[in-house]
PDB file of C-alpha atoms in Angstrom:
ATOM      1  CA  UNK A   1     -13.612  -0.918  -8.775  1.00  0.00           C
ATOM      2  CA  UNK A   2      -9.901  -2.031  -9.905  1.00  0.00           C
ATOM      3  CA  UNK A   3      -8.903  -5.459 -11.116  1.00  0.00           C
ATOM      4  CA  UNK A   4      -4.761  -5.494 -10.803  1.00  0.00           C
ATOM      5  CA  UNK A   5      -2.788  -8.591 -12.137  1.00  0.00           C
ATOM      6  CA  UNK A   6       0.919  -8.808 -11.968  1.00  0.00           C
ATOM      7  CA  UNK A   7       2.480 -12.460 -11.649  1.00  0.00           C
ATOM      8  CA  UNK A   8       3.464 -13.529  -8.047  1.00  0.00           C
ATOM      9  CA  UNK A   9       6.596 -14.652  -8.169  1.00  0.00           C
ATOM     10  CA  UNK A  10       9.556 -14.179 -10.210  1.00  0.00           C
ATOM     11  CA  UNK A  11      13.306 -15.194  -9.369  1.00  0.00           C
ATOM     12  CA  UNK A  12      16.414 -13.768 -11.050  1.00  0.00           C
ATOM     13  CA  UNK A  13      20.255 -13.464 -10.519  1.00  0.00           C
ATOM     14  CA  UNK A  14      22.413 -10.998  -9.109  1.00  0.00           C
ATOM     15  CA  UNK A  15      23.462  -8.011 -11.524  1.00  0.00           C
ATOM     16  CA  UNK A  16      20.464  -9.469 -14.093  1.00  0.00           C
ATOM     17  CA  UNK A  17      17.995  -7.653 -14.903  1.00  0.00           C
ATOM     18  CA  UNK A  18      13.593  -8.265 -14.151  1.00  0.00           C
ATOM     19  CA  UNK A  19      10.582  -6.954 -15.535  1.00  0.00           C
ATOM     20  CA  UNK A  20       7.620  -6.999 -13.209  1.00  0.00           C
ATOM     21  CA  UNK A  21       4.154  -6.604 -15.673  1.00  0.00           C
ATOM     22  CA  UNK A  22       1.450  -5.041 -13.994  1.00  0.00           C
ATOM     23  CA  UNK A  23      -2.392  -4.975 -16.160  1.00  0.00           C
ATOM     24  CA  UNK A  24      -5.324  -3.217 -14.625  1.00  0.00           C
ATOM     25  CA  UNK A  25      -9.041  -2.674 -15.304  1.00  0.00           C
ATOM     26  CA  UNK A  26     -10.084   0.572 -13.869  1.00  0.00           C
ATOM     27  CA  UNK A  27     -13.409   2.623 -13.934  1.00  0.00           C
ATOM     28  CA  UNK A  28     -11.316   5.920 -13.327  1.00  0.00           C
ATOM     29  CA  UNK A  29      -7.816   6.542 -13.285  1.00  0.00           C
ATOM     30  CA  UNK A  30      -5.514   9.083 -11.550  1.00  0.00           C
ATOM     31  CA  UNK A  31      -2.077   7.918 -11.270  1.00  0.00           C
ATOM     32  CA  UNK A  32      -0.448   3.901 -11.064  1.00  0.00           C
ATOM     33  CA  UNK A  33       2.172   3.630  -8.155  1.00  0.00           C
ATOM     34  CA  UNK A  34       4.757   0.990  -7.748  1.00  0.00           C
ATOM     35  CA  UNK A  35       5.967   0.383  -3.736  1.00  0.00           C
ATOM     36  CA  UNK A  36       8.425  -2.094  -2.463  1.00  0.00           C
ATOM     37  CA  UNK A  37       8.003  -3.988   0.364  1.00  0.00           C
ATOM     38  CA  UNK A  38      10.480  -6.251   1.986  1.00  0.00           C
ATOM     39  CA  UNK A  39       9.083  -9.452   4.332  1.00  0.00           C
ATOM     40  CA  UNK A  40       7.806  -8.019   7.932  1.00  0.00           C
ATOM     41  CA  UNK A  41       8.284  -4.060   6.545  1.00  0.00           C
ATOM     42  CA  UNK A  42       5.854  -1.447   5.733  1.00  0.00           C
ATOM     43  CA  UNK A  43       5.638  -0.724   1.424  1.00  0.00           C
ATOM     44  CA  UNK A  44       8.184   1.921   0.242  1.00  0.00           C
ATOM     45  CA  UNK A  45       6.916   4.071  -2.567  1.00  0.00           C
ATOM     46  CA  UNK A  46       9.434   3.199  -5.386  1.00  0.00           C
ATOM     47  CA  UNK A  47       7.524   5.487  -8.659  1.00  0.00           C
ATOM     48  CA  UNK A  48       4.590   7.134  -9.979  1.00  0.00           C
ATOM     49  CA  UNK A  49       3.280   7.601 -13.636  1.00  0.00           C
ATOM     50  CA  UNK A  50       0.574   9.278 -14.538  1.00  0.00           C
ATOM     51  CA  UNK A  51       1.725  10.357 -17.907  1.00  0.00           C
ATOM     52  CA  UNK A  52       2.292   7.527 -20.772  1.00  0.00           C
ATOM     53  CA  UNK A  53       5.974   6.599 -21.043  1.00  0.00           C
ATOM     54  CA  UNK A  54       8.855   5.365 -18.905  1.00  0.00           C
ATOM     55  CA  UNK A  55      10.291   7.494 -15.777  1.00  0.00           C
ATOM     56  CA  UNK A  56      13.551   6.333 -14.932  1.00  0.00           C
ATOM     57  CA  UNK A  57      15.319   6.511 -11.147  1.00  0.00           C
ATOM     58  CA  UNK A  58      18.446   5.255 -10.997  1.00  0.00           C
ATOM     59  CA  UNK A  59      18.261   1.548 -11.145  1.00  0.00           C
ATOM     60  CA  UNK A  60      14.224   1.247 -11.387  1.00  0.00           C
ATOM     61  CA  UNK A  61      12.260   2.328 -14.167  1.00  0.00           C
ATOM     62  CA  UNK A  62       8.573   2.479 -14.496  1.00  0.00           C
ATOM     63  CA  UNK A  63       6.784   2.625 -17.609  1.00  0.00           C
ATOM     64  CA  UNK A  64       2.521   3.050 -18.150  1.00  0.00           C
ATOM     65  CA  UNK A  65       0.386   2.455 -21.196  1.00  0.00           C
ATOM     66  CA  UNK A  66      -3.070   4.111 -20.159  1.00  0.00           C
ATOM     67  CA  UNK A  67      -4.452   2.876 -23.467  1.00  0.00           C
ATOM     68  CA  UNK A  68      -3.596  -0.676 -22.742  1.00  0.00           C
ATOM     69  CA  UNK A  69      -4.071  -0.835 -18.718  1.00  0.00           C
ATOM     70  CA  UNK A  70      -0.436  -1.976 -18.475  1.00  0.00           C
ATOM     71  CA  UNK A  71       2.779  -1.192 -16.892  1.00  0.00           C
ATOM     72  CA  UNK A  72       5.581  -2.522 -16.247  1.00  0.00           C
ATOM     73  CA  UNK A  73       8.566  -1.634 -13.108  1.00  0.00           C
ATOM     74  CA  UNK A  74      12.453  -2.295 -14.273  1.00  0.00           C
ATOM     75  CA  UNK A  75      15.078  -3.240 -12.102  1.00  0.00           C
ATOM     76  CA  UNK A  76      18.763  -3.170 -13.406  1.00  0.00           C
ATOM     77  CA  UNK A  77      22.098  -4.845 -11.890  1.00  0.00           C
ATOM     78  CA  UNK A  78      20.389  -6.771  -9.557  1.00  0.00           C
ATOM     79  CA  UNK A  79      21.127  -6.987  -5.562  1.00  0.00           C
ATOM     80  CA  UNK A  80      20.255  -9.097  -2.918  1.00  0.00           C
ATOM     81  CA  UNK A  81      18.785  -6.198  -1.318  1.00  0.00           C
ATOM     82  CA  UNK A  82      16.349  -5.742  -3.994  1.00  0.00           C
ATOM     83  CA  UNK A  83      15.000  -9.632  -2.816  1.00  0.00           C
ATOM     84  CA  UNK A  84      10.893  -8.525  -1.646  1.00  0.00           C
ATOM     85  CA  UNK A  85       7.636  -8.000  -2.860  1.00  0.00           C
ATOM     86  CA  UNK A  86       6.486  -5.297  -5.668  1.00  0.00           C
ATOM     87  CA  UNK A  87       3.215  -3.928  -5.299  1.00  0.00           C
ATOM     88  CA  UNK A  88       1.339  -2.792  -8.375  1.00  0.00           C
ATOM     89  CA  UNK A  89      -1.528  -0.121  -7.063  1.00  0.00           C
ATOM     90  CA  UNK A  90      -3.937   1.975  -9.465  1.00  0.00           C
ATOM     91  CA  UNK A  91      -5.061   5.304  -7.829  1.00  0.00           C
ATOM     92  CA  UNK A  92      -9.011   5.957  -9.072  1.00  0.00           C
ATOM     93  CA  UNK A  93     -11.002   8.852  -9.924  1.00  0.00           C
ATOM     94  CA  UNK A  94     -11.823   8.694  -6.440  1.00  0.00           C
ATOM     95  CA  UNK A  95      -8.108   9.495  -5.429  1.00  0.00           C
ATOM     96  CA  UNK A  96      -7.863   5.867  -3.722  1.00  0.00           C
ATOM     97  CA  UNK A  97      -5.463   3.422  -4.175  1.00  0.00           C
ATOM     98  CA  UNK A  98      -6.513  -0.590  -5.037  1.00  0.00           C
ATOM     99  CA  UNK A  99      -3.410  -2.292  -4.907  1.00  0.00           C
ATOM    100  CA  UNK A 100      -2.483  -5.477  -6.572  1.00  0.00           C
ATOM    101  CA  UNK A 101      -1.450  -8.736  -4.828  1.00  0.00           C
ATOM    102  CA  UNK A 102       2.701  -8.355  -5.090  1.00  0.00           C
ATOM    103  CA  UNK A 103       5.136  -9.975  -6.711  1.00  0.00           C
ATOM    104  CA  UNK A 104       7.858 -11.476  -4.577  1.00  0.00           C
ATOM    105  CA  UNK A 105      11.282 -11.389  -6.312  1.00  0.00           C
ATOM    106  CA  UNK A 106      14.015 -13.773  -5.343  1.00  0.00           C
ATOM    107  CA  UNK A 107      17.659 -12.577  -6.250  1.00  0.00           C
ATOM    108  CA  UNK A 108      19.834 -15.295  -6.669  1.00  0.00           C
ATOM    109  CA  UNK A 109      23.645 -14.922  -6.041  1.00  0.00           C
TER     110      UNK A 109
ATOM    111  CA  UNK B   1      10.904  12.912  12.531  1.00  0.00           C
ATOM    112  CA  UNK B   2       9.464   9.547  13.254  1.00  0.00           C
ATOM    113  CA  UNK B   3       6.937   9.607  10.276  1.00  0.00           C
ATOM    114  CA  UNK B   4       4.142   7.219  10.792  1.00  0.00           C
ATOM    115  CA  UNK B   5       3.917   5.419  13.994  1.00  0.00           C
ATOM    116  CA  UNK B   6       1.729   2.121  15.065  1.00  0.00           C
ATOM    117  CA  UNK B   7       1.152   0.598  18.137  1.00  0.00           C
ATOM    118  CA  UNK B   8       0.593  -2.456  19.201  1.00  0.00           C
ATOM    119  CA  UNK B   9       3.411  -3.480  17.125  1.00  0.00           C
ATOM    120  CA  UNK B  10       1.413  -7.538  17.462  1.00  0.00           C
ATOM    121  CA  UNK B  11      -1.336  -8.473  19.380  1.00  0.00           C
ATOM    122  CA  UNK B  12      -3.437 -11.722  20.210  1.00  0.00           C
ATOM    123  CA  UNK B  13      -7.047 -11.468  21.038  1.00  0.00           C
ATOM    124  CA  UNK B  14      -9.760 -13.194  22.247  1.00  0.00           C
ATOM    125  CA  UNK B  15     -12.297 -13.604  20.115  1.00  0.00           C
ATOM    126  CA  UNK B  16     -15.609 -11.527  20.978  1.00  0.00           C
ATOM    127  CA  UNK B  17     -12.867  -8.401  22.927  1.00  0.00           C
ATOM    128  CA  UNK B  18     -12.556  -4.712  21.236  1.00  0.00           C
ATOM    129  CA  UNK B  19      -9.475  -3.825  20.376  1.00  0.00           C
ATOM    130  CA  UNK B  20      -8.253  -0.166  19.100  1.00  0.00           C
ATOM    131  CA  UNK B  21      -4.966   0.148  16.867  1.00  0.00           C
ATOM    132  CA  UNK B  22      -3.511   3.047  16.867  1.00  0.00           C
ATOM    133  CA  UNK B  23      -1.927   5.329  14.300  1.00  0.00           C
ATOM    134  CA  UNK B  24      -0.162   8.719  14.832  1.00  0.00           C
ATOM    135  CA  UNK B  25       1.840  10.582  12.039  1.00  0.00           C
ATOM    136  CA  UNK B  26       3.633  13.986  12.566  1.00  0.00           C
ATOM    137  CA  UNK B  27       4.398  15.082   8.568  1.00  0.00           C
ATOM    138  CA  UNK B  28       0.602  17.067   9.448  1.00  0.00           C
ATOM    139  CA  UNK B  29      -0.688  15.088   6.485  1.00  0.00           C
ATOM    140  CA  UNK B  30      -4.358  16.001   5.599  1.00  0.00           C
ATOM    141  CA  UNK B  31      -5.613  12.626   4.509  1.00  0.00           C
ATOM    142  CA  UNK B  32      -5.134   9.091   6.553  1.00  0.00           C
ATOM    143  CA  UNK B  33      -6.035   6.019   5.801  1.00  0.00           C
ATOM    144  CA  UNK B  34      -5.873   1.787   7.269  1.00  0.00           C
ATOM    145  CA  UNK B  35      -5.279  -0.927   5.459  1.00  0.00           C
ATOM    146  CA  UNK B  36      -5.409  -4.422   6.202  1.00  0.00           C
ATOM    147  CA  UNK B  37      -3.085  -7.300   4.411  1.00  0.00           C
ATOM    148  CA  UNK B  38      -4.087 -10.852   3.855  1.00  0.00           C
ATOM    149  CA  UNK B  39      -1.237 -13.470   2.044  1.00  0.00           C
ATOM    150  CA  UNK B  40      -2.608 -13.360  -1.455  1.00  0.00           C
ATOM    151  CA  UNK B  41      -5.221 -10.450  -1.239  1.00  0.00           C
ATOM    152  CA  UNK B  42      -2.497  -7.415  -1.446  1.00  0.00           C
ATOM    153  CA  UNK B  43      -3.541  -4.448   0.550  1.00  0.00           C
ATOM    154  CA  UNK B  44      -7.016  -4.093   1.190  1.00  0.00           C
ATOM    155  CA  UNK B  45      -8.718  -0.217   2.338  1.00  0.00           C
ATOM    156  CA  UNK B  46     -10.602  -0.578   5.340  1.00  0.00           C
ATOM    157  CA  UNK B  47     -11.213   3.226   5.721  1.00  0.00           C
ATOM    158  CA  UNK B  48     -10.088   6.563   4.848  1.00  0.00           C
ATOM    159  CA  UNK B  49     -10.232  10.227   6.344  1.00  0.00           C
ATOM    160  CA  UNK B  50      -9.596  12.979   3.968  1.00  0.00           C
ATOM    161  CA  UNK B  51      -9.400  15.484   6.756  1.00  0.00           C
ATOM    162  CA  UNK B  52      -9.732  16.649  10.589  1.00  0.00           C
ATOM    163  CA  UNK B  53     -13.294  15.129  11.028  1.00  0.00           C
ATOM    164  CA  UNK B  54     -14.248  13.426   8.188  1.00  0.00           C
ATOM    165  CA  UNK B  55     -13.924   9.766   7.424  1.00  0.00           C
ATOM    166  CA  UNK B  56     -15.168   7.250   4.502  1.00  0.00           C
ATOM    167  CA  UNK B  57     -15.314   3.528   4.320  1.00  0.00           C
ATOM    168  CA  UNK B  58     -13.278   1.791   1.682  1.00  0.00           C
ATOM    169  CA  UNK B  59     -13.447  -1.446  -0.024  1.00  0.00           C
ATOM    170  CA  UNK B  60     -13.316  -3.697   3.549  1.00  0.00           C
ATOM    171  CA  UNK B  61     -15.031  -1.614   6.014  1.00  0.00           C
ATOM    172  CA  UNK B  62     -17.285  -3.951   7.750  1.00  0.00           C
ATOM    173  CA  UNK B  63     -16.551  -4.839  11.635  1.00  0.00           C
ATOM    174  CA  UNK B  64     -14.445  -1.849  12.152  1.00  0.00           C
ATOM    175  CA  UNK B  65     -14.850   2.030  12.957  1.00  0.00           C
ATOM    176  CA  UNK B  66     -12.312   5.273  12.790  1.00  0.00           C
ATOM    177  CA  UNK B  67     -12.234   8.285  13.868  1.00  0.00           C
ATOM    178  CA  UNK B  68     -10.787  11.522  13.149  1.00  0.00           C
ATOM    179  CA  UNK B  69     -10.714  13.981  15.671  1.00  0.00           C
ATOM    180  CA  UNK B  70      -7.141  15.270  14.914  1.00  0.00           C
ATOM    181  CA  UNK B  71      -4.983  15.790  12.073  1.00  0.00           C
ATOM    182  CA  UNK B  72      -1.803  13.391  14.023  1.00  0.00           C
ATOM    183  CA  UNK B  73      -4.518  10.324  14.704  1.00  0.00           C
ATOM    184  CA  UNK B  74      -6.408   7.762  13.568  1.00  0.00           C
ATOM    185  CA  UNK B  75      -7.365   5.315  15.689  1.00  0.00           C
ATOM    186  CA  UNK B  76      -8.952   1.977  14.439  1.00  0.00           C
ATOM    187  CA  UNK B  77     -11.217   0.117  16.497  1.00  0.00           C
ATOM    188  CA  UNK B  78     -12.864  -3.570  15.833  1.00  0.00           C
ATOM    189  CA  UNK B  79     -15.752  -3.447  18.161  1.00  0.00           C
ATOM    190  CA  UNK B  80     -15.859  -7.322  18.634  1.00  0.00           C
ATOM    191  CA  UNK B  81     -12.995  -9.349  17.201  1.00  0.00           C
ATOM    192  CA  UNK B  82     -13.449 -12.208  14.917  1.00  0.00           C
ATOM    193  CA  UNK B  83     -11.209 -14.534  13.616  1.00  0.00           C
ATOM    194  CA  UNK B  84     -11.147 -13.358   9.946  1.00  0.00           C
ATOM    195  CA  UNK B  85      -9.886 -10.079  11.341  1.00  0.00           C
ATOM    196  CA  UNK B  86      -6.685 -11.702  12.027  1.00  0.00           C
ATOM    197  CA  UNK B  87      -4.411  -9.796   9.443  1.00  0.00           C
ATOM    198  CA  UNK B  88      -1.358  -7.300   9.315  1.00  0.00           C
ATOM    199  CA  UNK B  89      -3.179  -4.214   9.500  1.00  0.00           C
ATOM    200  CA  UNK B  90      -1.073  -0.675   7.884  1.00  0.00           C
ATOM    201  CA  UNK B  91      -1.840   3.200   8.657  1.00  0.00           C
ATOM    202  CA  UNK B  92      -0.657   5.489   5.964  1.00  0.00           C
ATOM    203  CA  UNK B  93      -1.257   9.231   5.016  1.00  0.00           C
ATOM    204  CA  UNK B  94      -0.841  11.637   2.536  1.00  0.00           C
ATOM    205  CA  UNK B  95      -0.589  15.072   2.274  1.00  0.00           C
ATOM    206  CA  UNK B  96      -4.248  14.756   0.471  1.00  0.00           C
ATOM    207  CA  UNK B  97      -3.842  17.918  -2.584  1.00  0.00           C
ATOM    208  CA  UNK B  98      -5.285  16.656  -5.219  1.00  0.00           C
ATOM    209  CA  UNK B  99      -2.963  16.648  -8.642  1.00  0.00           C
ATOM    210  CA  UNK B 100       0.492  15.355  -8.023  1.00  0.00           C
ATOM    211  CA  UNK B 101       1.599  12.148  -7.064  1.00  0.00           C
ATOM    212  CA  UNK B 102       0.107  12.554  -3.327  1.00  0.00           C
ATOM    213  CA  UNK B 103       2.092   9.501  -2.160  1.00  0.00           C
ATOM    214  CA  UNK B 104       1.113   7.688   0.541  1.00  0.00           C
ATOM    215  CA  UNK B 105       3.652   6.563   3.215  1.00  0.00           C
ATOM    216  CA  UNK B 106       2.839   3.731   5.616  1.00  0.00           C
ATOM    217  CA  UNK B 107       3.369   3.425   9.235  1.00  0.00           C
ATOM    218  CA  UNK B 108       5.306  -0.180  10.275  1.00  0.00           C
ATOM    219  CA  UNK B 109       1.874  -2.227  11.044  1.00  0.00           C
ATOM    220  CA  UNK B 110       0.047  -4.187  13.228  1.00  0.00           C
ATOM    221  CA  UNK B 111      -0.014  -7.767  13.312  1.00  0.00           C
ATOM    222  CA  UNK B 112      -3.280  -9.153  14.931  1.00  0.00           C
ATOM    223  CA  UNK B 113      -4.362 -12.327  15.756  1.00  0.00           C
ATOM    224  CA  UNK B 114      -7.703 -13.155  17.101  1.00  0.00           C
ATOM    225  CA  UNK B 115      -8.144 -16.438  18.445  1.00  0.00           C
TER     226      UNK B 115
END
């Protein structure tokens, strides 16, 4: 099984910039995904790492450790828009995903 | 291309009635899968199908069945509702090759309540 922690709630201003920290425990892994998902919506994929090292898209990032069970999703120049929960999920050795329990970021204007 | 669809889009039950929640997606993804999601629990897999005609449980599978007798559908069915069932309940597929990012996109949900 998977044991995914990443905080729950983090609130920043507009055009600032948040780190979301994501740690898992994981008896196989094959891939950590990072999905958005705004109140009453389905989750948006956002990234995938599978590979040490940051991957970069436009104003996210998303970087993995394997070694340490750790990663971390960037978001630059804050919008309102980007107000809504960040989902942390660990894809096994098993090819399924155990996600973690969000973290719901509040941009302030 | 609608993608993933759901229906019902809400629904209150009784407790003790079957219900089925259906799922249809038309990207002819191989693998399917339901979640359920509880306020503080994240996403939760109920069950899986990796193809046409095969299906697996996943970590929540008690109380409710699937089946698989398409590639486009996967209906959900909770035999006899119970009040911890109550939960917004996601579809999502994948094109199921293994290597890759295989990303899984998720249909708009379900939001059941069983009284």
């Amino acid at each position: 099984g998977q044991n995914i922690d990443q905080p729950t709630e983090m609130t920043a201003t507009e055009g600032a910039i948040v780190q979301i920290n994501c740690t898992y425990q994981t008896s196989g892994f094959n891939g950590l995904f990072w999905y958005q998902q705004h109140a009453g919506e389905a989750p948006t994929f956002l990234s995938y790492n599978v590979l040490d090292g940051l991957e970069e898209k436009g104003r996210f990032s998303s970087f993995l450790s394997r070694s340490k069970g750790y990663s971390y999703l960037l978001l630059k120049e804050l919008q309102m828009k980007d107000s809504a929960s960040y989902l942390c999920a660990v894809r096994d050795s098993d090819y399924k995903l155990s996600f973690g329990a969000g973290t719901t970021v509040t941009v302030r204007a | 291309i609608a993608g993933i669809t759901q229906a019902p889009t809400s629904q209150i039950l009784a407790a003790g009635r079957r219900m089925t929640l259906r799922c249809t997606q038309d990207m002819r993804h191989n693998a399917m899968y339901w979640y359920r999601q509880d306020l503080g629990l994240g996403l939760r897999l109920i069950h899986y199908s990796n193809t046409a005609g095969t299906t697996g449980k996943g970590e929540v599978p008690d109380g409710y069945s699937v089946s698989r007798a398409n590639t486009d559908d996967f209906p959900l069915t909770l035999a006899s509702a119970v009040p911890s069932q109550t939960s917004v309940y996601f579809c999502a597929s994948s094109d199921g090759a293994s290597g890759g990012a295989d990303t899984q996109y998720f249909g708009p949900g379900t939001r059941l309540t069983v009284l």
